[in-house]
Every structure is written in structure tokens, then in C-alpha cells.
Amino acid sequence: MLSRTEWLDAGLELLAGEGAPAVTIERLTRALGVTKGSYYHHFKGAAGYKAALLEYFEARYTTRLIDTVEGAGDNTADVKLQHLLRLVLADPDSAGLEIAVRAWALQDPDVRAAQERVDSARTAYLKKLCRGLKTEVDPDRFAQLLYLILIGAEQVLPPIHKPDVREIYDLVLRLID
């Protein structure tokens, strides 16, 4: 029997690759090569799966990153910020997933609420870090700018590749010194 995490990973993969309409029990079971029994063991129908998938997305792509940075023992805001940027930019496939979740959020109020939680948590953490930087720049606005760079880089077509986004971040960070 598949684990809950395997089901959720498959859902994120389908979501990133083909969008929200592809995330169905039929597509999931076909992709995983299993029957529906394991699905219903872990989830209470499509609504239960969607709720779990959104929680998993938030935990994996927001909470885990923040916890990793905070648990690393780095003590200065600039070191933590650099660590966070490395983690965020290390996953070359996350842009497709981020785009898919944002597109889904435009059509589904539950997904919109989850996306708002994710954006709020991410910007709140960035604001916390930016408030610890030694700069004359408004830390809250700077945090928003850093987040908007990532979101914008993922949304333009063709998307800006992660190494190029890193160079943009390096430029912006030098500008505030």
C-alpha cells in the first residue's frame, strides 16, 4: 500500500505538470499503478485529498524551508537570508508547481485561502529577516521586493532560470549595502 506522502507527491507532480484538472483519483491511480483502495484509506474523497495536498504544499515549500533556516544555527539575518535564498533556488522544478497553485487559486476559494496563507507566511518570514539587516531601506518593502522578484521570475514566459534569479538577488542585495 502506498503511503500518504507518495499520494501527495504524485498529486504535486500532476499539478505542476498538467494543472489542477489533472489531479483526479483516476489520474493518480494510473500514475502510481495502483487501485483506489489505498487512496480511500488515506483520504476522505476528493475534498479530503485537496485539503491534504494544500497542507502538504504549504509544509514542504514554506514551513520546511523556514524551519531549515531557523534550525541551522545561523545567527545573523544576512546569513539566514542567504541560506533561504539558496534553499528556494535549489529546486529547479518548483516554479511549475508555484504557477499551477496560483492558477488554481484563481478558481477555487479553498486554494486561494491556502495560497494567501503561504504568501503571508513567506513574506512575514522575509520581513523578520530584513528587519535584522543593517540598511537604510524600509525592511518590509525590501522583503516584499525580494518575494516579488521570485514570483515574477516564475510567471514571465519564458520563466527566468534559477541561476539568473540568483544573480538578480545578488545585485539587489548589493544595492542595499
PDB file of N, CA, C and O in Angstrom, residues 135-164:
ATOM      1  N   THR A 135      20.584  48.302   7.124  1.00  0.00           N
ATOM      2  CA  THR A 135      20.363  49.080   5.917  1.00  0.00           C
ATOM      3  C   THR A 135      19.402  50.225   6.212  1.00  0.00           C
ATOM      4  O   THR A 135      18.638  50.168   7.170  1.00  0.00           O
ATOM      5  N   GLU A 136      19.445  51.220   5.356  1.00  0.00           N
ATOM      6  CA  GLU A 136      18.530  52.355   5.472  1.00  0.00           C
ATOM      7  C   GLU A 136      17.208  52.078   4.761  1.00  0.00           C
ATOM      8  O   GLU A 136      16.262  52.841   4.883  1.00  0.00           O
ATOM      9  N   VAL A 137      17.147  51.016   4.001  1.00  0.00           N
ATOM     10  CA  VAL A 137      15.964  50.672   3.216  1.00  0.00           C
ATOM     11  C   VAL A 137      14.860  50.169   4.145  1.00  0.00           C
ATOM     12  O   VAL A 137      15.125  49.476   5.123  1.00  0.00           O
ATOM     13  N   ASP A 138      13.606  50.523   3.824  1.00  0.00           N
ATOM     14  CA  ASP A 138      12.456  50.026   4.581  1.00  0.00           C
ATOM     15  C   ASP A 138      12.465  48.495   4.512  1.00  0.00           C
ATOM     16  O   ASP A 138      12.311  47.918   3.430  1.00  0.00           O
ATOM     17  N   PRO A 139      12.648  47.815   5.648  1.00  0.00           N
ATOM     18  CA  PRO A 139      12.799  46.354   5.618  1.00  0.00           C
ATOM     19  C   PRO A 139      11.556  45.619   5.123  1.00  0.00           C
ATOM     20  O   PRO A 139      11.676  44.590   4.448  1.00  0.00           O
ATOM     21  N   ASP A 140      10.385  46.128   5.435  1.00  0.00           N
ATOM     22  CA  ASP A 140       9.169  45.451   4.997  1.00  0.00           C
ATOM     23  C   ASP A 140       9.002  45.551   3.485  1.00  0.00           C
ATOM     24  O   ASP A 140       8.630  44.577   2.826  1.00  0.00           O
ATOM     25  N   ARG A 141       9.282  46.717   2.938  1.00  0.00           N
ATOM     26  CA  ARG A 141       9.205  46.873   1.483  1.00  0.00           C
ATOM     27  C   ARG A 141      10.298  46.063   0.791  1.00  0.00           C
ATOM     28  O   ARG A 141      10.078  45.489  -0.272  1.00  0.00           O
ATOM     29  N   PHE A 142      11.457  46.001   1.404  1.00  0.00           N
ATOM     30  CA  PHE A 142      12.544  45.208   0.822  1.00  0.00           C
ATOM     31  C   PHE A 142      12.172  43.727   0.804  1.00  0.00           C
ATOM     32  O   PHE A 142      12.414  43.032  -0.182  1.00  0.00           O
ATOM     33  N   ALA A 143      11.549  43.263   1.872  1.00  0.00           N
ATOM     34  CA  ALA A 143      11.101  41.871   1.925  1.00  0.00           C
ATOM     35  C   ALA A 143      10.077  41.595   0.817  1.00  0.00           C
ATOM     36  O   ALA A 143      10.155  40.560   0.142  1.00  0.00           O
ATOM     37  N   GLN A 144       9.163  42.519   0.630  1.00  0.00           N
ATOM     38  CA  GLN A 144       8.178  42.351  -0.445  1.00  0.00           C
ATOM     39  C   GLN A 144       8.867  42.320  -1.806  1.00  0.00           C
ATOM     40  O   GLN A 144       8.509  41.516  -2.671  1.00  0.00           O
ATOM     41  N   LEU A 145       9.844  43.174  -1.999  1.00  0.00           N
ATOM     42  CA  LEU A 145      10.579  43.195  -3.261  1.00  0.00           C
ATOM     43  C   LEU A 145      11.257  41.852  -3.517  1.00  0.00           C
ATOM     44  O   LEU A 145      11.183  41.310  -4.625  1.00  0.00           O
ATOM     45  N   LEU A 146      11.899  41.299  -2.510  1.00  0.00           N
ATOM     46  CA  LEU A 146      12.565  40.007  -2.669  1.00  0.00           C
ATOM     47  C   LEU A 146      11.568  38.921  -3.076  1.00  0.00           C
ATOM     48  O   LEU A 146      11.853  38.108  -3.956  1.00  0.00           O
ATOM     49  N   TYR A 147      10.408  38.933  -2.459  1.00  0.00           N
ATOM     50  CA  TYR A 147       9.396  37.925  -2.788  1.00  0.00           C
ATOM     51  C   TYR A 147       8.843  38.140  -4.194  1.00  0.00           C
ATOM     52  O   TYR A 147       8.669  37.191  -4.955  1.00  0.00           O
ATOM     53  N   LEU A 148       8.604  39.383  -4.534  1.00  0.00           N
ATOM     54  CA  LEU A 148       8.062  39.685  -5.862  1.00  0.00           C
ATOM     55  C   LEU A 148       9.037  39.329  -6.982  1.00  0.00           C
ATOM     56  O   LEU A 148       8.620  38.945  -8.075  1.00  0.00           O
ATOM     57  N   ILE A 149      10.317  39.426  -6.712  1.00  0.00           N
ATOM     58  CA  ILE A 149      11.311  39.011  -7.711  1.00  0.00           C
ATOM     59  C   ILE A 149      11.122  37.532  -8.032  1.00  0.00           C
ATOM     60  O   ILE A 149      11.087  37.135  -9.208  1.00  0.00           O
ATOM     61  N   LEU A 150      10.986  36.721  -7.012  1.00  0.00           N
ATOM     62  CA  LEU A 150      10.812  35.281  -7.229  1.00  0.00           C
ATOM     63  C   LEU A 150       9.506  34.985  -7.961  1.00  0.00           C
ATOM     64  O   LEU A 150       9.494  34.249  -8.951  1.00  0.00           O
ATOM     65  N   ILE A 151       8.419  35.556  -7.484  1.00  0.00           N
ATOM     66  CA  ILE A 151       7.115  35.297  -8.101  1.00  0.00           C
ATOM     67  C   ILE A 151       7.113  35.774  -9.549  1.00  0.00           C
ATOM     68  O   ILE A 151       6.656  35.066 -10.455  1.00  0.00           O
ATOM     69  N   GLY A 152       7.634  36.951  -9.787  1.00  0.00           N
ATOM     70  CA  GLY A 152       7.690  37.476 -11.152  1.00  0.00           C
ATOM     71  C   GLY A 152       8.562  36.635 -12.057  1.00  0.00           C
ATOM     72  O   GLY A 152       8.209  36.371 -13.213  1.00  0.00           O
ATOM     73  N   ALA A 153       9.692  36.181 -11.539  1.00  0.00           N
ATOM     74  CA  ALA A 153      10.599  35.358 -12.343  1.00  0.00           C
ATOM     75  C   ALA A 153       9.937  34.048 -12.755  1.00  0.00           C
ATOM     76  O   ALA A 153      10.224  33.509 -13.815  1.00  0.00           O
ATOM     77  N   GLU A 154       9.040  33.550 -11.910  1.00  0.00           N
ATOM     78  CA  GLU A 154       8.342  32.309 -12.228  1.00  0.00           C
ATOM     79  C   GLU A 154       7.187  32.522 -13.203  1.00  0.00           C
ATOM     80  O   GLU A 154       6.816  31.606 -13.925  1.00  0.00           O
ATOM     81  N   GLN A 155       6.643  33.720 -13.214  1.00  0.00           N
ATOM     82  CA  GLN A 155       5.437  33.978 -14.006  1.00  0.00           C
ATOM     83  C   GLN A 155       5.711  34.423 -15.438  1.00  0.00           C
ATOM     84  O   GLN A 155       4.874  34.218 -16.309  1.00  0.00           O
ATOM     85  N   VAL A 156       6.844  35.061 -15.689  1.00  0.00           N
ATOM     86  CA  VAL A 156       7.113  35.523 -17.050  1.00  0.00           C
ATOM     87  C   VAL A 156       7.408  34.326 -17.954  1.00  0.00           C
ATOM     88  O   VAL A 156       7.863  33.282 -17.491  1.00  0.00           O
ATOM     89  N   LEU A 157       7.134  34.512 -19.223  1.00  0.00           N
ATOM     90  CA  LEU A 157       7.388  33.448 -20.190  1.00  0.00           C
ATOM     91  C   LEU A 157       8.406  33.917 -21.208  1.00  0.00           C
ATOM     92  O   LEU A 157       8.228  34.979 -21.798  1.00  0.00           O
ATOM     93  N   PRO A 158       9.443  33.189 -21.423  1.00  0.00           N
ATOM     94  CA  PRO A 158       9.802  32.003 -20.645  1.00  0.00           C
ATOM     95  C   PRO A 158      10.250  32.421 -19.248  1.00  0.00           C
ATOM     96  O   PRO A 158      10.717  33.539 -19.046  1.00  0.00           O
ATOM     97  N   PRO A 159      10.093  31.507 -18.271  1.00  0.00           N
ATOM     98  CA  PRO A 159      10.497  31.843 -16.909  1.00  0.00           C
ATOM     99  C   PRO A 159      11.998  32.121 -16.825  1.00  0.00           C
ATOM    100  O   PRO A 159      12.774  31.616 -17.635  1.00  0.00           O
ATOM    101  N   ILE A 160      12.358  32.929 -15.865  1.00  0.00           N
ATOM    102  CA  ILE A 160      13.771  33.224 -15.637  1.00  0.00           C
ATOM    103  C   ILE A 160      14.360  32.048 -14.858  1.00  0.00           C
ATOM    104  O   ILE A 160      13.807  31.621 -13.844  1.00  0.00           O
ATOM    105  N   HIS A 161      15.445  31.508 -15.324  1.00  0.00           N
ATOM    106  CA  HIS A 161      16.064  30.347 -14.694  1.00  0.00           C
ATOM    107  C   HIS A 161      16.645  30.718 -13.334  1.00  0.00           C
ATOM    108  O   HIS A 161      17.088  31.846 -13.110  1.00  0.00           O
ATOM    109  N   LYS A 162      16.681  29.723 -12.446  1.00  0.00           N
ATOM    110  CA  LYS A 162      17.116  29.945 -11.059  1.00  0.00           C
ATOM    111  C   LYS A 162      18.511  30.579 -10.947  1.00  0.00           C
ATOM    112  O   LYS A 162      18.692  31.482 -10.141  1.00  0.00           O
ATOM    113  N   PRO A 163      19.499  30.168 -11.744  1.00  0.00           N
ATOM    114  CA  PRO A 163      20.803  30.852 -11.632  1.00  0.00           C
ATOM    115  C   PRO A 163      20.714  32.340 -11.976  1.00  0.00           C
ATOM    116  O   PRO A 163      21.395  33.168 -11.363  1.00  0.00           O
ATOM    117  N   ASP A 164      19.859  32.680 -12.933  1.00  0.00           N
ATOM    118  CA  ASP A 164      19.680  34.088 -13.287  1.00  0.00           C
ATOM    119  C   ASP A 164      18.951  34.843 -12.170  1.00  0.00           C
ATOM    120  O   ASP A 164      19.263  36.000 -11.894  1.00  0.00           O
TER     121      ASP A 164
END
